[in-house]
Tab-separated table of C-alpha atoms in Angstrom:
chain	number	residue	atom	x	y	z
A	1	MET	CA	51.103	24.197	84.773
A	2	PRO	CA	51.214	26.868	82.087
A	3	THR	CA	52.268	25.511	78.693
A	4	GLY	CA	52.778	28.819	76.922
A	5	LEU	CA	50.133	27.863	74.355
A	6	GLU	CA	47.579	30.135	76.066
A	7	ASN	CA	49.679	33.188	75.240
A	8	LYS	CA	50.190	31.975	71.696
A	9	SER	CA	46.465	31.490	71.083
A	10	GLU	CA	45.778	34.923	72.566
A	11	THR	CA	48.351	36.444	70.201
A	12	VAL	CA	46.738	34.695	67.212
A	13	ALA	CA	43.289	35.932	68.298
A	14	VAL	CA	44.526	39.517	68.691
A	15	SER	CA	46.381	39.531	65.379
A	16	SER	CA	43.439	38.010	63.473
A	17	SER	CA	41.004	40.532	64.967
A	18	ALA	CA	43.455	43.323	64.065
A	19	TYR	CA	43.641	41.855	60.562
A	20	PHE	CA	39.876	42.219	60.139
A	21	LEU	CA	39.493	45.458	62.060
A	22	LYS	CA	42.158	47.350	60.135
A	23	PRO	CA	40.257	47.587	56.805
A	24	VAL	CA	37.001	48.343	58.648
A	25	LYS	CA	38.720	51.176	60.528
A	26	ALA	CA	40.303	52.423	57.283
A	27	PHE	CA	36.883	52.359	55.590
A	28	PHE	CA	35.224	54.454	58.299
A	29	GLU	CA	38.159	56.879	58.347
A	30	GLU	CA	37.813	57.307	54.584
A	31	VAL	CA	34.041	57.866	54.852
A	32	THR	CA	34.637	60.454	57.595
A	33	ALA	CA	37.230	62.258	55.477
A	34	ILE	CA	34.914	62.321	52.438
A	35	THR	CA	32.072	63.629	54.629
A	36	ARG	CA	34.330	66.424	55.920
A	37	PHE	CA	35.281	67.214	52.333
A	38	ALA	CA	31.569	67.409	51.451
A	39	PHE	CA	30.905	69.762	54.396
A	40	ARG	CA	33.741	71.993	53.219
A	41	PHE	CA	32.156	71.996	49.740
A	42	PHE	CA	28.805	73.224	51.125
A	43	LYS	CA	30.570	75.830	53.263
A	44	GLU	CA	32.537	77.212	50.322
A	45	LEU	CA	29.579	76.919	47.933
A	46	PHE	CA	27.628	79.792	49.468
A	47	MET	CA	30.546	82.123	50.098
A	48	PRO	CA	31.743	84.590	47.448
A	49	ARG	CA	33.596	84.750	45.154
A	50	TYR	CA	31.419	82.769	42.692
A	51	GLU	CA	33.499	81.206	39.916
A	52	LEU	CA	30.820	81.349	37.203
A	53	LYS	CA	33.227	81.413	34.239
A	54	GLU	CA	35.060	78.334	35.461
A	55	LEU	CA	31.735	76.616	36.235
A	56	ILE	CA	30.573	77.147	32.637
A	57	ARG	CA	33.921	75.874	31.324
A	58	GLN	CA	33.732	72.771	33.507
A	59	SER	CA	30.094	72.143	32.528
A	60	TYR	CA	31.183	72.215	28.890
A	61	LEU	CA	34.153	69.904	29.516
A	62	LEU	CA	32.354	67.431	31.774
A	63	GLY	CA	28.980	67.497	30.034
A	64	TYR	CA	29.294	68.313	26.358
A	65	LYS	CA	32.539	66.348	25.947
A	66	SER	CA	30.933	63.251	27.529
A	67	LEU	CA	27.852	63.389	25.306
A	68	PRO	CA	29.163	61.267	22.383
A	69	LEU	CA	30.179	58.359	24.647
A	70	ILE	CA	26.963	58.427	26.655
A	71	ALA	CA	24.864	58.803	23.477
A	72	VAL	CA	26.506	55.801	21.788
A	73	THR	CA	26.159	53.554	24.847
A	74	GLY	CA	22.574	54.700	25.346
A	75	PHE	CA	21.713	53.943	21.719
A	76	ILE	CA	23.260	50.459	21.903
A	77	MET	CA	21.559	49.795	25.246
A	78	GLY	CA	18.130	50.534	23.706
A	79	ILE	CA	18.779	48.169	20.789
A	80	VAL	CA	20.191	45.380	22.976
A	81	LEU	CA	17.354	45.605	25.470
A	82	ILE	CA	14.742	45.102	22.735
A	83	ILE	CA	16.655	42.283	21.018
A	84	GLN	CA	17.171	40.422	24.314
A	85	SER	CA	13.589	40.905	25.532
A	86	ARG	CA	11.763	40.090	22.311
A	87	PRO	CA	12.004	36.244	22.517
A	88	THR	CA	10.699	36.170	26.096
A	89	LEU	CA	7.794	38.496	25.383
A	90	ALA	CA	7.086	36.701	22.079
A	91	SER	CA	6.723	33.379	23.922
A	92	PHE	CA	3.828	34.969	25.869
A	93	GLY	CA	2.463	36.615	22.763
A	94	ALA	CA	3.227	40.014	24.288
A	95	GLU	CA	5.497	41.560	21.656
A	96	SER	CA	3.278	44.625	21.601
A	97	TRP	CA	4.485	45.327	25.142
A	98	LEU	CA	8.051	45.897	23.945
A	99	PRO	CA	7.828	49.752	23.851
A	100	ALA	CA	6.262	49.844	27.318
A	101	MET	CA	8.821	47.455	28.752
A	102	VAL	CA	11.794	49.257	27.272
A	103	SER	CA	10.543	52.648	28.434
A	104	VAL	CA	10.058	51.593	32.060
A	105	SER	CA	13.432	49.753	32.152
A	106	ILE	CA	15.366	52.602	30.636
A	107	ILE	CA	13.742	55.535	32.384
A	108	ARG	CA	13.540	53.996	35.827
A	109	GLU	CA	16.826	52.179	36.099
A	110	MET	CA	19.094	51.333	33.192
A	111	GLY	CA	19.438	54.791	31.684
A	112	PRO	CA	20.448	56.569	34.921
A	113	ALA	CA	22.630	53.701	36.226
A	114	ILE	CA	24.571	53.053	33.029
A	115	ALA	CA	25.053	56.731	32.192
A	116	ALA	CA	26.221	57.371	35.770
A	117	LEU	CA	28.707	54.483	35.636
A	118	ILE	CA	30.126	55.750	32.352
A	119	PHE	CA	30.247	59.236	33.830
A	120	ALA	CA	32.155	57.878	36.855
A	121	GLY	CA	34.629	56.161	34.534
A	122	LYS	CA	35.184	59.085	32.210
A	123	VAL	CA	34.552	62.191	34.273
A	124	GLY	CA	35.183	61.042	37.871
A	125	SER	CA	38.525	59.430	37.147
A	126	GLY	CA	39.419	62.315	34.785
A	127	ILE	CA	38.790	64.874	37.546
A	128	ALA	CA	40.852	62.813	40.018
A	129	ALA	CA	43.770	62.432	37.590
A	130	GLU	CA	43.702	66.125	36.655
A	131	LEU	CA	43.660	67.346	40.260
A	132	ALA	CA	46.336	64.862	41.302
A	133	SER	CA	48.553	66.053	38.419
A	134	MET	CA	47.959	69.656	39.474
A	135	LYS	CA	49.057	68.707	42.965
A	136	VAL	CA	52.190	66.899	41.748
A	137	THR	CA	53.220	69.874	39.608
A	138	GLU	CA	52.520	72.296	42.499
A	139	GLN	CA	49.766	74.130	40.574
A	140	ILE	CA	47.404	73.926	43.567
A	141	ASP	CA	50.126	75.359	45.844
A	142	ALA	CA	50.756	78.101	43.270
A	143	MET	CA	47.086	79.136	43.428
A	144	GLU	CA	47.155	79.138	47.205
A	145	VAL	CA	50.253	81.329	47.495
A	146	SER	CA	48.860	83.826	45.029
A	147	GLY	CA	45.972	84.351	47.459
A	148	ILE	CA	43.359	82.414	45.462
A	149	ASN	CA	41.247	79.751	47.172
A	150	PRO	CA	42.044	76.590	45.142
A	151	PHE	CA	39.226	74.600	46.758
A	152	LYS	CA	36.667	77.079	45.531
A	153	TYR	CA	38.136	77.468	42.063
A	154	ILE	CA	38.958	73.814	41.390
A	155	VAL	CA	36.742	71.646	43.596
A	156	VAL	CA	33.488	73.573	43.993
A	157	THR	CA	33.149	74.284	40.263
A	158	ARG	CA	33.781	70.657	39.270
A	159	ILE	CA	31.324	69.207	41.788
A	160	ILE	CA	28.581	71.635	40.729
A	161	ALA	CA	29.273	70.961	37.042
A	162	ALA	CA	29.076	67.175	37.595
A	163	THR	CA	25.857	67.566	39.629
A	164	ILE	CA	24.201	69.644	36.899
A	165	MET	CA	25.502	67.857	33.832
A	166	LEU	CA	24.795	64.210	34.712
A	167	PRO	CA	20.983	64.666	34.886
A	168	VAL	CA	21.108	66.489	31.523
A	169	LEU	CA	23.189	63.671	30.018
A	170	VAL	CA	20.808	61.046	31.413
A	171	ILE	CA	17.799	62.779	29.828
A	172	LEU	CA	19.579	62.832	26.455
A	173	SER	CA	20.805	59.262	26.890
A	174	ASP	CA	17.284	58.037	27.759
A	175	ALA	CA	15.863	59.735	24.656
A	176	ILE	CA	18.555	58.188	22.437
A	177	SER	CA	18.043	54.763	24.076
A	178	LEU	CA	14.334	54.918	23.388
A	179	TYR	CA	15.050	55.820	19.774
A	180	GLY	CA	17.480	52.885	19.570
A	181	GLY	CA	14.656	50.715	20.927
A	182	PHE	CA	12.370	52.001	18.180
A	183	LEU	CA	14.865	50.951	15.494
A	184	ALA	CA	15.296	47.530	17.133
A	185	VAL	CA	11.537	46.966	17.343
A	186	ASN	CA	11.369	47.636	13.609
A	187	LEU	CA	14.005	45.022	12.839
A	188	LYS	CA	11.351	42.308	13.119
A	189	GLY	CA	8.183	44.311	13.142
A	190	ASP	CA	6.560	47.409	11.789
A	191	ILE	CA	5.602	50.230	14.105
A	192	SER	CA	5.483	53.947	13.419
A	193	LEU	CA	7.553	56.388	15.454
A	194	HIS	CA	4.357	58.075	16.627
A	195	LEU	CA	2.764	54.842	17.841
A	196	TYR	CA	5.998	53.655	19.445
A	197	PHE	CA	6.429	56.833	21.492
A	198	SER	CA	2.714	56.909	22.357
A	199	GLN	CA	3.102	53.459	23.909
A	200	VAL	CA	6.374	54.519	25.588
A	201	PHE	CA	4.764	57.526	27.306
A	202	GLN	CA	1.526	55.690	28.151
A	203	ALA	CA	3.582	53.200	30.132
A	204	LEU	CA	5.305	55.909	32.149
A	205	ALA	CA	3.971	57.599	35.252
A	206	PHE	CA	5.224	60.615	37.166
A	207	THR	CA	6.583	58.213	39.813
A	208	ASP	CA	8.785	56.603	37.142
A	209	ILE	CA	10.302	59.821	35.821
A	210	PHE	CA	10.662	62.105	38.829
A	211	PRO	CA	12.573	59.798	41.253
A	212	ALA	CA	14.819	58.664	38.398
A	213	PHE	CA	15.661	62.279	37.609
A	214	ILE	CA	16.284	63.197	41.258
A	215	LYS	CA	18.625	60.278	41.843
A	216	THR	CA	20.800	61.314	38.888
A	217	ILE	CA	21.446	64.624	40.683
A	218	PHE	CA	22.825	62.630	43.631
A	219	PHE	CA	24.807	60.357	41.290
A	220	GLY	CA	26.418	63.395	39.656
A	221	PHE	CA	27.213	64.942	43.034
A	222	ALA	CA	28.774	61.683	44.268
A	223	VAL	CA	30.926	61.274	41.139
A	224	GLY	CA	32.152	64.887	41.312
A	225	LEU	CA	32.748	64.769	45.065
A	226	ILE	CA	34.659	61.474	45.033
A	227	GLY	CA	36.731	62.444	41.971
A	228	CYS	CA	37.684	65.756	43.576
A	229	TYR	CA	38.372	64.155	46.970
A	230	TYR	CA	40.819	61.564	45.641
A	231	GLY	CA	42.499	64.029	43.275
A	232	TYR	CA	42.808	66.869	45.790
A	233	ASN	CA	44.145	64.565	48.510
A	234	SER	CA	46.351	62.385	46.351
A	235	ALA	CA	49.824	61.393	47.423
A	236	HIS	CA	52.683	63.101	45.627
A	237	GLY	CA	54.255	61.446	42.594
A	238	THR	CA	52.985	59.925	39.383
A	239	GLU	CA	51.889	56.794	41.238
A	240	GLY	CA	49.497	58.996	43.206
A	241	VAL	CA	47.868	60.194	39.950
A	242	GLY	CA	47.054	56.656	38.806
A	243	LYS	CA	45.873	55.640	42.246
A	244	ALA	CA	43.612	58.692	42.527
A	245	ALA	CA	41.982	57.945	39.146
A	246	ASN	CA	41.501	54.294	40.054
A	247	GLN	CA	40.060	54.954	43.526
A	248	SER	CA	37.772	57.601	42.115
A	249	PHE	CA	36.241	55.143	39.644
A	250	VAL	CA	35.964	52.271	42.143
A	251	TYR	CA	34.403	54.293	44.977
A	252	GLY	CA	32.379	56.421	42.560
A	253	SER	CA	30.799	53.281	41.069
A	254	ILE	CA	30.105	51.765	44.487
A	255	SER	CA	28.495	54.996	45.664
A	256	ILE	CA	26.234	54.999	42.583
A	257	PHE	CA	24.962	51.505	43.435
A	258	VAL	CA	24.494	52.387	47.115
A	259	LEU	CA	22.613	55.583	46.237
A	260	ASP	CA	20.534	53.667	43.686
A	261	MET	CA	19.569	51.103	46.298
A	262	MET	CA	18.581	53.868	48.720
A	263	ALA	CA	16.599	55.649	45.996
A	264	VAL	CA	14.657	52.461	45.207
A	265	GLN	CA	13.847	51.963	48.892
A	266	ILE	CA	12.716	55.561	49.344
A	267	THR	CA	10.668	55.523	46.121
A	268	SER	CA	8.949	52.290	47.124
A	269	PHE	CA	7.367	54.090	50.131
A	270	PHE	CA	5.517	56.440	47.788
A	271	ILE	CA	4.358	53.987	45.119
B	1	MET	CA	69.769	98.413	56.853
B	2	GLY	CA	66.165	98.027	55.559
B	3	THR	CA	63.089	96.874	57.377
B	4	THR	CA	62.559	93.168	58.069
B	5	VAL	CA	60.115	91.694	55.540
B	6	ALA	CA	60.320	88.045	56.619
B	7	GLU	CA	61.559	86.302	59.696
B	8	ILE	CA	61.705	82.716	60.844
B	9	LYS	CA	62.139	82.043	64.544
B	10	ASP	CA	63.228	78.666	65.821
B	11	ILE	CA	61.166	76.668	63.335
B	12	LYS	CA	60.930	72.905	63.714
B	13	LYS	CA	59.269	70.587	61.217
B	14	SER	CA	59.251	66.795	61.030
B	15	PHE	CA	57.754	64.319	58.578
B	16	GLY	CA	57.301	61.138	60.592
B	17	SER	CA	60.635	60.356	62.204
B	18	ASN	CA	62.509	62.613	59.785
B	19	ASN	CA	63.386	65.922	61.493
B	20	VAL	CA	63.711	68.237	58.520
B	21	LEU	CA	63.978	71.561	60.337
B	22	ALA	CA	65.331	71.572	63.868
B	23	GLY	CA	65.145	75.115	65.187
B	24	LEU	CA	66.069	77.265	62.233
B	25	ASN	CA	66.274	81.063	62.365
B	26	LEU	CA	66.603	83.603	59.586
B	27	LYS	CA	65.696	87.176	58.754
B	28	VAL	CA	65.366	88.956	55.397
B	29	GLU	CA	65.608	92.721	55.038
B	30	SER	CA	63.843	94.717	52.308
B	31	GLY	CA	65.760	94.849	49.036
B	32	GLU	CA	68.061	92.000	50.073
B	33	ASN	CA	68.768	88.723	48.245
B	34	LEU	CA	69.263	85.958	50.796
B	35	VAL	CA	70.475	82.638	49.412
B	36	VAL	CA	69.648	79.521	51.421
B	37	PHE	CA	72.186	76.892	50.527
B	38	GLY	CA	72.377	73.244	51.479
B	39	LYS	CA	72.367	69.669	50.291
B	40	SER	CA	69.301	68.192	48.597
B	41	GLY	CA	66.781	67.092	51.207
B	42	SER	CA	68.122	69.452	53.854
B	43	GLY	CA	64.737	71.166	54.266
B	44	LYS	CA	65.325	74.306	52.198
B	45	SER	CA	62.014	74.100	50.312
B	46	VAL	CA	60.125	73.130	53.482
B	47	LEU	CA	61.462	76.333	55.033
B	48	ILE	CA	59.860	78.674	52.475
B	49	LYS	CA	56.653	76.608	52.388
B	50	CYS	CA	56.362	77.151	56.171
B	51	LEU	CA	56.987	80.857	55.618
B	52	VAL	CA	53.954	81.283	53.305
B	53	GLY	CA	51.699	78.934	55.257
B	54	LEU	CA	51.696	76.067	52.734
B	55	LEU	CA	53.061	73.875	55.534
B	56	GLU	CA	52.337	74.231	59.233
B	57	PRO	CA	55.515	74.173	61.351
B	58	ASP	CA	55.535	71.876	64.400
B	59	GLU	CA	57.118	74.619	66.505
B	60	GLY	CA	58.392	78.142	65.993
B	61	THR	CA	57.115	81.232	64.241
B	62	ALA	CA	57.042	82.441	60.643
B	63	ILE	CA	56.562	86.195	60.298
B	64	LEU	CA	55.721	87.954	57.029
B	65	PHE	CA	55.588	91.744	56.961
B	66	GLY	CA	55.217	91.770	60.743
B	67	GLU	CA	52.336	89.264	60.799
B	68	ASN	CA	52.585	85.861	62.464
B	69	VAL	CA	51.532	83.544	59.616
B	70	SER	CA	50.105	80.749	61.800
B	71	GLU	CA	47.831	83.215	63.665
B	72	LEU	CA	46.301	84.743	60.523
B	73	LYS	CA	42.829	83.813	59.300
B	74	GLU	CA	42.593	82.541	55.721
B	75	ARG	CA	41.419	85.905	54.399
B	76	GLU	CA	44.166	87.815	56.203
B	77	LEU	CA	46.784	85.303	55.089
B	78	ASN	CA	45.675	85.694	51.472
B	79	LEU	CA	46.126	89.473	51.745
B	80	VAL	CA	49.682	89.003	53.054
B	81	ARG	CA	50.381	86.432	50.329
B	82	LYS	CA	49.525	89.043	47.688
B	83	LYS	CA	52.754	90.791	48.698
B	84	VAL	CA	54.774	87.619	48.203
B	85	GLY	CA	55.803	86.007	44.921
B	86	PHE	CA	56.685	82.310	44.813
B	87	LEU	CA	58.586	80.758	41.929
B	88	PHE	CA	58.164	76.991	42.203
B	89	GLN	CA	60.813	74.499	41.201
B	90	SER	CA	58.580	73.230	38.373
B	91	ALA	CA	57.338	76.791	37.623
B	92	ALA	CA	53.811	75.435	38.362
B	93	LEU	CA	52.193	77.016	35.305
B	94	TYR	CA	48.496	76.201	34.951
B	95	ASP	CA	48.447	73.607	32.157
B	96	SER	CA	44.942	74.381	30.955
B	97	MET	CA	45.626	78.095	30.475
B	98	THR	CA	47.643	80.062	27.931
B	99	VAL	CA	50.584	82.196	29.067
B	100	ARG	CA	48.293	85.265	28.990
B	101	GLU	CA	45.667	83.521	31.169
B	102	ASN	CA	48.378	82.307	33.550
B	103	LEU	CA	49.453	85.904	34.071
B	104	GLU	CA	45.888	87.227	34.271
B	105	PHE	CA	44.937	84.720	36.955
B	106	PRO	CA	46.622	86.363	39.995
B	107	LEU	CA	45.071	89.715	39.005
B	108	ARG	CA	41.468	88.516	39.349
B	109	ASP	CA	40.926	89.579	42.937
B	110	LEU	CA	42.474	93.003	42.553
B	111	LYS	CA	40.578	96.191	41.795
B	112	PRO	CA	38.699	95.964	38.487
B	113	LYS	CA	41.007	96.792	35.617
B	114	THR	CA	40.187	97.507	31.985
B	115	ASN	CA	41.360	95.008	29.373
B	116	GLU	CA	43.934	97.542	28.171
B	117	GLU	CA	45.382	97.946	31.679
B	118	THR	CA	45.536	94.184	32.182
B	119	ASP	CA	47.198	93.666	28.790
B	120	ALA	CA	49.764	96.372	29.604
B	121	LEU	CA	50.626	94.647	32.908
B	122	ILE	CA	50.963	91.250	31.197
B	123	ILE	CA	53.156	92.614	28.411
B	124	GLU	CA	55.318	94.499	30.922
B	125	ALA	CA	55.849	91.340	33.019
B	126	LEU	CA	56.619	89.217	29.953
B	127	THR	CA	58.960	91.857	28.534
B	128	ASN	CA	60.866	91.875	31.833
B	129	VAL	CA	61.619	88.184	31.361
B	130	GLY	CA	62.206	88.505	27.599
B	131	LEU	CA	59.191	86.465	26.495
B	132	ALA	CA	56.671	88.971	25.148
B	133	ASP	CA	56.173	86.888	21.998
B	134	ALA	CA	55.072	83.790	23.983
B	135	ILE	CA	51.876	85.444	25.221
B	136	ASP	CA	49.428	83.155	23.396
B	137	LYS	CA	51.350	79.904	23.820
B	138	MET	CA	50.301	77.008	26.026
B	139	PRO	CA	52.729	75.913	28.792
B	140	SER	CA	53.252	72.582	26.988
B	141	GLU	CA	54.802	74.512	24.058
B	142	LEU	CA	57.493	76.093	26.268
B	143	SER	CA	60.969	74.808	27.131
B	144	GLY	CA	62.119	74.396	30.751
B	145	GLY	CA	63.865	77.780	30.802
B	146	MET	CA	60.884	79.515	29.188
B	147	ARG	CA	58.534	77.962	31.746
B	148	LYS	CA	60.708	79.332	34.553
B	149	ARG	CA	60.666	82.771	32.930
B	150	VAL	CA	56.871	82.723	32.524
B	151	GLY	CA	56.586	81.547	36.148
B	152	LEU	CA	58.724	84.500	37.138
B	153	ALA	CA	56.597	86.871	35.037
B	154	ARG	CA	53.471	85.538	36.784
B	155	THR	CA	55.181	86.179	40.116
B	156	LEU	CA	56.197	89.702	39.079
B	157	ILE	CA	52.770	90.778	37.861
B	158	LEU	CA	51.574	91.451	41.406
B	159	LYS	CA	54.692	93.580	42.059
B	160	PRO	CA	55.600	91.589	45.184
B	161	GLU	CA	57.794	92.995	47.937
B	162	LEU	CA	59.293	89.574	48.627
B	163	ILE	CA	60.002	86.805	46.105
B	164	LEU	CA	60.690	83.224	47.144
B	165	TYR	CA	62.644	81.233	44.562
B	166	ASP	CA	62.567	77.452	45.010
B	167	GLU	CA	65.536	76.006	43.104
B	168	PRO	CA	65.250	78.503	40.218
B	169	THR	CA	68.014	76.923	38.121
B	170	THR	CA	67.424	73.229	38.783
B	171	GLY	CA	67.067	71.176	35.601
B	172	LEU	CA	68.368	73.930	33.322
B	173	ASP	CA	71.528	73.971	31.202
B	174	PRO	CA	74.428	76.176	32.457
B	175	ILE	CA	73.739	79.002	30.002
B	176	THR	CA	70.020	79.216	30.800
B	177	SER	CA	70.835	78.884	34.527
B	178	LYS	CA	73.107	81.895	34.262
B	179	GLU	CA	70.424	83.855	32.386
B	180	ILE	CA	67.857	83.077	35.093
B	181	SER	CA	70.349	84.061	37.822
B	182	HIS	CA	71.013	87.416	36.123
B	183	LEU	CA	67.262	87.880	35.697
B	184	ILE	CA	66.816	87.445	39.475
B	185	LEU	CA	69.465	90.094	40.014
B	186	ASP	CA	67.866	92.454	37.462
B	187	ILE	CA	64.495	92.094	39.181
B	188	GLN	CA	66.034	92.960	42.535
B	189	LYS	CA	67.609	96.080	41.081
B	190	LYS	CA	64.560	97.179	39.096
B	191	TYR	CA	61.844	96.620	41.736
B	192	ASN	CA	63.959	96.669	44.926
B	193	THR	CA	62.370	93.376	45.999
B	194	ALA	CA	63.679	91.202	48.801
B	195	SER	CA	64.254	87.558	47.871
B	196	ILE	CA	64.912	84.223	49.465
B	197	ILE	CA	66.632	82.012	46.922
B	198	ILE	CA	66.697	78.304	47.691
B	199	THR	CA	69.432	76.655	45.675
B	200	HIS	CA	72.349	74.272	45.604
B	201	ASP	CA	73.758	75.897	42.452
B	202	VAL	CA	77.023	77.663	43.420
B	203	GLU	CA	77.024	79.879	40.330
B	204	CYS	CA	73.449	81.018	41.008
B	205	ALA	CA	74.393	81.782	44.627
B	206	ARG	CA	77.476	83.733	43.515
B	207	ILE	CA	75.519	85.867	41.054
B	208	THR	CA	72.413	86.555	43.126
B	209	SER	CA	73.369	86.611	46.810
B	210	ASN	CA	73.857	89.596	49.077
B	211	ARG	CA	73.991	87.219	52.006
B	212	MET	CA	73.897	83.433	52.364
B	213	ILE	CA	73.055	80.882	55.003
B	214	ILE	CA	73.988	77.230	54.845
B	215	ILE	CA	71.658	74.583	56.289
B	216	LYS	CA	72.832	71.328	57.803
B	217	ASN	CA	70.726	68.917	59.884
B	218	GLY	CA	67.827	71.348	59.943
B	219	THR	CA	69.701	74.354	61.336
B	220	ALA	CA	71.709	77.215	59.861
B	221	ILE	CA	75.341	76.377	60.497
B	222	ALA	CA	76.967	79.256	58.629
B	223	GLU	CA	76.019	82.762	57.544
B	224	GLY	CA	77.846	85.444	55.582
B	225	THR	CA	78.533	86.756	52.107
B	226	PHE	CA	79.414	84.377	49.261
B	227	LYS	CA	83.089	85.311	49.584
B	228	GLU	CA	83.145	84.833	53.362
B	229	LEU	CA	81.580	81.386	53.161
B	230	ALA	CA	83.730	80.313	50.213
B	231	GLU	CA	86.776	81.094	52.343
B	232	SER	CA	85.324	79.607	55.546
B	233	THR	CA	87.601	77.767	57.954
B	234	ASP	CA	84.968	75.017	58.168
B	235	GLU	CA	85.945	72.290	55.711
B	236	TRP	CA	82.301	71.130	55.245
B	237	VAL	CA	81.128	74.669	54.370
B	238	ARG	CA	84.075	75.204	52.021
B	239	SER	CA	83.383	71.898	50.255
B	240	PHE	CA	80.228	73.401	48.707
B	241	PHE	CA	82.253	75.933	46.768
B	242	LYS	CA	84.893	73.611	45.282
């Protein structure tokens, strides 16, 4: 004799599976939309007109204006890394390895990852907020009705600028970090700048520098792409501006870690 | 009677379950100011956004200068759009650019011009709206009325044959509203442009209109001159003018 409980348990099972499937479906829909956005970027990239003036302006705004923040964090990172590592290395009597250790850590991983995360926070969310505001105030529509392709002018230039400028910032940040490390080494020791940098470069191989540089190009592209995607497709209203900036930082940061993980796996095949 | 510059045939547009336009028709002749009147949220702005291809209608046809907008490729649509000016409700000035750069921007894709020619065009457009001295200001330094004027100057710089005004007097004080309304009229007389003016400001409609339509529930329920509609036998239509 049917009790009616069978139907109830089926309903619970369906609703719980829907509960779990909904975010998964939303995630894949979002990834698909971002991929489409990226395809549109590559399509527009090679078609004239080329917005060189705007690209230079964006490179200045995204790169040069981010330099102080990335330089300061890089400098502090170099100092902190030495101060934290010294006791451990000292317990093995390996303090002389400090320059080598700091160089490999910074060049391979910490420099690119930390600079990229700061870039995602400052530049990625800034791009998203700016584009979302332009959408709210109908500036993007105004470009479109005056016969100008807003995707090309606004999106393509920002993604290229982010892709170019992050690697440049990482190189500068790494150099400043290493200098910070030099100062920290000298807090409890005495080493000349020449000797310090000799040890730094002796510890580095081509396989440390090249993959690290290449992955920063992808980090920059991801930050620019995600910032532009969330800004360009934001919902109307001021709430949409905040949400776009927030999503840009969250997904930009996650994409940096995912790309980093992939880069490490790919690099490990060649080392 | 002039030639038809814009036509909307049986346009329908919904947002979810909200039917904003439900089979609307209108036609604008060259040199004519057509005022589209209606309550807030009646789909007036959606109408002109469908006309320039900013929104895709669910059904129906939008025709600009004889071209079916939804059938045009992006490049062709952009060429047609060059003949249309659009004054947005918020003026939509580019925040990161000065007034001069805002006005220069729509000129970029036109034939190469010397700096002197470009400057002359910018000064002419700004003089037409009485703001020649604001040329080097940033949009954030301008008042609401000045922003509308600069937006209008940016629209005028391409010498459009049709201008679409989206709530041109909304958010302005009565004196500035009147000035903007007279400016719209002056532009029509000076350049012989056709215009579609979206508004719910009776005074603006009185000053600017050659002909009016009134929208209710997504369709045009009344059409005529300002005087005819103000004296309509329909109580609902007449209530707008009280």
